[in-house]
PDB file of C-alpha atoms in Angstrom:
ATOM      1  CA  MET A 108     183.829  22.991  58.982  1.00  0.00           C
ATOM      2  CA  SER A 109     184.834  26.182  57.244  1.00  0.00           C
ATOM      3  CA  LEU A 110     183.299  29.519  58.116  1.00  0.00           C
ATOM      4  CA  HIS A 111     181.529  29.795  54.774  1.00  0.00           C
ATOM      5  CA  SER A 112     179.539  26.728  55.828  1.00  0.00           C
ATOM      6  CA  GLY A 113     178.054  28.644  58.720  1.00  0.00           C
ATOM      7  CA  ILE A 114     176.825  27.384  62.050  1.00  0.00           C
ATOM      8  CA  PRO A 115     175.641  23.741  62.171  1.00  0.00           C
ATOM      9  CA  ILE A 116     172.165  24.272  63.580  1.00  0.00           C
ATOM     10  CA  GLY A 117     169.003  23.292  61.775  1.00  0.00           C
ATOM     11  CA  ALA A 118     165.307  22.913  62.450  1.00  0.00           C
ATOM     12  CA  VAL A 119     162.205  21.253  61.028  1.00  0.00           C
ATOM     13  CA  LEU A 120     158.557  22.197  61.581  1.00  0.00           C
ATOM     14  CA  SER A 121     156.194  19.239  61.378  1.00  0.00           C
ATOM     15  CA  HIS A 122     152.385  19.218  61.337  1.00  0.00           C
ATOM     16  CA  LYS A 123     150.530  15.911  61.644  1.00  0.00           C
ATOM     17  CA  GLY A 124     153.518  13.990  60.302  1.00  0.00           C
ATOM     18  CA  GLN A 125     154.113  16.310  57.353  1.00  0.00           C
ATOM     19  CA  ILE A 126     157.157  18.574  57.150  1.00  0.00           C
ATOM     20  CA  LEU A 127     156.058  22.170  56.606  1.00  0.00           C
ATOM     21  CA  GLY A 128     159.498  23.727  56.575  1.00  0.00           C
ATOM     22  CA  ARG A 129     163.197  23.131  57.090  1.00  0.00           C
ATOM     23  CA  GLY A 130     165.789  25.681  58.023  1.00  0.00           C
ATOM     24  CA  HIS A 131     169.444  26.158  58.836  1.00  0.00           C
ATOM     25  CA  ASN A 132     171.397  28.851  60.583  1.00  0.00           C
ATOM     26  CA  LYS A 133     172.318  31.167  57.694  1.00  0.00           C
ATOM     27  CA  ARG A 134     173.744  34.142  59.546  1.00  0.00           C
ATOM     28  CA  VAL A 135     177.124  33.704  57.847  1.00  0.00           C
ATOM     29  CA  GLN A 136     175.902  32.750  54.387  1.00  0.00           C
ATOM     30  CA  GLU A 137     173.306  35.546  54.144  1.00  0.00           C
ATOM     31  CA  LYS A 138     175.024  38.071  56.416  1.00  0.00           C
ATOM     32  CA  SER A 139     171.843  37.987  58.488  1.00  0.00           C
ATOM     33  CA  ALA A 140     171.358  39.107  62.059  1.00  0.00           C
ATOM     34  CA  ILE A 141     168.365  36.809  62.651  1.00  0.00           C
ATOM     35  CA  LYS A 142     168.600  33.697  60.449  1.00  0.00           C
ATOM     36  CA  HIS A 143     168.915  31.062  63.146  1.00  0.00           C
ATOM     37  CA  GLY A 144     167.828  27.528  62.274  1.00  0.00           C
ATOM     38  CA  GLU A 145     164.426  27.947  63.902  1.00  0.00           C
ATOM     39  CA  THR A 146     163.604  31.330  62.373  1.00  0.00           C
ATOM     40  CA  ASP A 147     164.757  30.174  58.929  1.00  0.00           C
ATOM     41  CA  CYS A 148     162.623  27.040  59.296  1.00  0.00           C
ATOM     42  CA  ILE A 149     159.486  28.983  60.183  1.00  0.00           C
ATOM     43  CA  GLU A 150     160.162  31.429  57.353  1.00  0.00           C
ATOM     44  CA  ASN A 151     160.511  28.502  54.940  1.00  0.00           C
ATOM     45  CA  ALA A 152     157.241  26.974  56.186  1.00  0.00           C
ATOM     46  CA  GLY A 153     155.510  30.015  54.721  1.00  0.00           C
ATOM     47  CA  ARG A 154     152.310  31.550  55.949  1.00  0.00           C
ATOM     48  CA  GLN A 155     150.281  29.082  57.974  1.00  0.00           C
ATOM     49  CA  LYS A 156     146.972  29.425  59.763  1.00  0.00           C
ATOM     50  CA  ALA A 157     147.245  29.826  63.524  1.00  0.00           C
ATOM     51  CA  ASP A 158     145.762  26.390  64.193  1.00  0.00           C
ATOM     52  CA  VAL A 159     148.455  24.736  62.051  1.00  0.00           C
ATOM     53  CA  TYR A 160     151.229  26.237  64.192  1.00  0.00           C
ATOM     54  CA  GLN A 161     149.257  25.313  67.320  1.00  0.00           C
ATOM     55  CA  GLU A 162     149.229  21.646  66.235  1.00  0.00           C
ATOM     56  CA  SER A 163     152.868  21.471  65.129  1.00  0.00           C
ATOM     57  CA  THR A 164     156.176  20.284  66.524  1.00  0.00           C
ATOM     58  CA  LEU A 165     159.469  22.086  66.035  1.00  0.00           C
ATOM     59  CA  TYR A 166     162.588  19.904  65.960  1.00  0.00           C
ATOM     60  CA  THR A 167     165.860  21.749  66.486  1.00  0.00           C
ATOM     61  CA  THR A 168     169.529  20.877  66.853  1.00  0.00           C
ATOM     62  CA  LEU A 169     170.150  23.077  69.867  1.00  0.00           C
ATOM     63  CA  SER A 170     168.208  24.612  72.736  1.00  0.00           C
ATOM     64  CA  PRO A 171     166.427  27.724  71.362  1.00  0.00           C
ATOM     65  CA  CYS A 172     167.908  31.135  72.164  1.00  0.00           C
ATOM     66  CA  ASP A 173     165.733  34.010  73.378  1.00  0.00           C
ATOM     67  CA  MET A 174     164.940  35.127  69.816  1.00  0.00           C
ATOM     68  CA  CYS A 175     163.899  31.660  68.706  1.00  0.00           C
ATOM     69  CA  THR A 176     162.008  31.080  71.959  1.00  0.00           C
ATOM     70  CA  GLY A 177     160.039  34.257  71.226  1.00  0.00           C
ATOM     71  CA  THR A 178     159.198  33.020  67.742  1.00  0.00           C
ATOM     72  CA  ILE A 179     157.992  29.680  69.129  1.00  0.00           C
ATOM     73  CA  LEU A 180     155.823  31.500  71.670  1.00  0.00           C
ATOM     74  CA  LEU A 181     154.499  33.998  69.126  1.00  0.00           C
ATOM     75  CA  TYR A 182     153.159  31.219  66.913  1.00  0.00           C
ATOM     76  CA  LYS A 183     152.086  29.101  69.901  1.00  0.00           C
ATOM     77  CA  ILE A 184     153.975  26.027  68.755  1.00  0.00           C
ATOM     78  CA  PRO A 185     153.124  23.541  71.535  1.00  0.00           C
ATOM     79  CA  ARG A 186     156.057  21.123  71.319  1.00  0.00           C
ATOM     80  CA  VAL A 187     159.786  21.521  70.797  1.00  0.00           C
ATOM     81  CA  VAL A 188     162.189  18.593  70.443  1.00  0.00           C
ATOM     82  CA  ILE A 189     165.800  19.609  71.118  1.00  0.00           C
ATOM     83  CA  GLY A 190     168.789  17.604  69.919  1.00  0.00           C
ATOM     84  CA  GLU A 191     171.000  18.814  72.766  1.00  0.00           C
ATOM     85  CA  ASN A 192     171.283  21.446  75.477  1.00  0.00           C
ATOM     86  CA  LYS A 193     174.669  20.648  77.034  1.00  0.00           C
ATOM     87  CA  ASN A 194     176.669  23.161  74.964  1.00  0.00           C
ATOM     88  CA  PHE A 195     174.031  25.887  75.099  1.00  0.00           C
ATOM     89  CA  LYS A 196     170.872  26.072  77.156  1.00  0.00           C
ATOM     90  CA  GLY A 197     168.491  28.610  75.762  1.00  0.00           C
ATOM     91  CA  ASN A 198     165.280  29.800  77.330  1.00  0.00           C
ATOM     92  CA  GLU A 199     163.691  26.399  77.877  1.00  0.00           C
ATOM     93  CA  SER A 200     162.316  27.565  81.225  1.00  0.00           C
ATOM     94  CA  LEU A 201     160.228  30.276  79.545  1.00  0.00           C
ATOM     95  CA  LEU A 202     158.920  27.788  76.998  1.00  0.00           C
ATOM     96  CA  LYS A 203     157.871  25.443  79.807  1.00  0.00           C
ATOM     97  CA  GLU A 204     156.338  28.307  81.845  1.00  0.00           C
ATOM     98  CA  ARG A 205     154.203  29.172  78.832  1.00  0.00           C
ATOM     99  CA  GLY A 206     152.976  25.583  78.430  1.00  0.00           C
ATOM    100  CA  VAL A 207     155.276  24.368  75.654  1.00  0.00           C
ATOM    101  CA  GLU A 208     156.255  20.710  75.903  1.00  0.00           C
ATOM    102  CA  VAL A 209     160.053  20.630  75.770  1.00  0.00           C
ATOM    103  CA  ILE A 210     161.729  17.322  74.966  1.00  0.00           C
ATOM    104  CA  VAL A 211     165.539  17.236  75.220  1.00  0.00           C
ATOM    105  CA  LEU A 212     167.228  14.254  73.559  1.00  0.00           C
ATOM    106  CA  ASN A 213     170.842  15.113  74.447  1.00  0.00           C
ATOM    107  CA  ASP A 214     172.047  13.021  71.539  1.00  0.00           C
ATOM    108  CA  PRO A 215     175.775  12.234  72.060  1.00  0.00           C
ATOM    109  CA  GLU A 216     176.667  12.837  68.389  1.00  0.00           C
ATOM    110  CA  THR A 217     174.975  16.224  68.409  1.00  0.00           C
ATOM    111  CA  ILE A 218     176.645  17.186  71.691  1.00  0.00           C
ATOM    112  CA  GLU A 219     180.059  16.288  70.266  1.00  0.00           C
ATOM    113  CA  MET A 220     179.406  18.082  66.954  1.00  0.00           C
ATOM    114  CA  MET A 221     178.391  21.315  68.690  1.00  0.00           C
ATOM    115  CA  ALA A 222     181.260  21.133  71.213  1.00  0.00           C
ATOM    116  CA  THR A 223     183.761  20.702  68.377  1.00  0.00           C
ATOM    117  CA  PHE A 224     182.249  23.577  66.400  1.00  0.00           C
ATOM    118  CA  ILE A 225     182.256  25.922  69.414  1.00  0.00           C
ATOM    119  CA  THR A 226     185.870  25.041  70.277  1.00  0.00           C
ATOM    120  CA  LYS A 227     187.053  25.637  66.706  1.00  0.00           C
ATOM    121  CA  ASN A 228     184.966  28.793  66.108  1.00  0.00           C
ATOM    122  CA  PRO A 229     184.616  30.674  69.421  1.00  0.00           C
ATOM    123  CA  THR A 230     184.318  34.150  67.874  1.00  0.00           C
ATOM    124  CA  LEU A 231     181.646  33.103  65.409  1.00  0.00           C
ATOM    125  CA  TRP A 232     179.790  31.165  68.104  1.00  0.00           C
ATOM    126  CA  ASN A 233     179.801  34.106  70.531  1.00  0.00           C
ATOM    127  CA  GLU A 234     178.531  36.392  67.787  1.00  0.00           C
ATOM    128  CA  ASP A 235     175.698  33.964  67.055  1.00  0.00           C
ATOM    129  CA  ILE A 236     174.505  33.893  70.664  1.00  0.00           C
ATOM    130  CA  GLY A 237     174.981  37.628  71.233  1.00  0.00           C
ATOM    131  CA  GLU A 238     178.048  37.411  73.444  1.00  0.00           C
ATOM    132  CA  LYS A 239     181.239  39.475  73.269  1.00  0.00           C
ATOM    133  CA  SER A 240     184.214  37.688  71.764  1.00  0.00           C
ATOM    134  CA  LEU A 241     186.736  36.389  74.245  1.00  0.00           C
TER     135      LEU A 241
END
């Protein structure tokens, strides 16, 4: 994966079996400080009534960081399905404390994809999660 492709994390917001929005991490492509997969997904879902968010499920490649966890909590999304949390474990404990159902699949393909990306792009990865470069 080249750097212009960005970080391989995406998300989908689903309400009663219908996809409301899809998103991808676009920090590189849009030179954004906040376009993680989850925030881009919710942005792309557009304005929704509170009860729609409160009946939705967010599917995401990777365990949500603090910023994305805050967005999930703000909109009271009750369920988050995570592709993997071996390479990065976000603030799942806060989600659970606040009553969010957290389902972690730990899909082997997703684990391998993220591990490969992180190994090949450590500076970009650290920037994305708010860490100093090694």
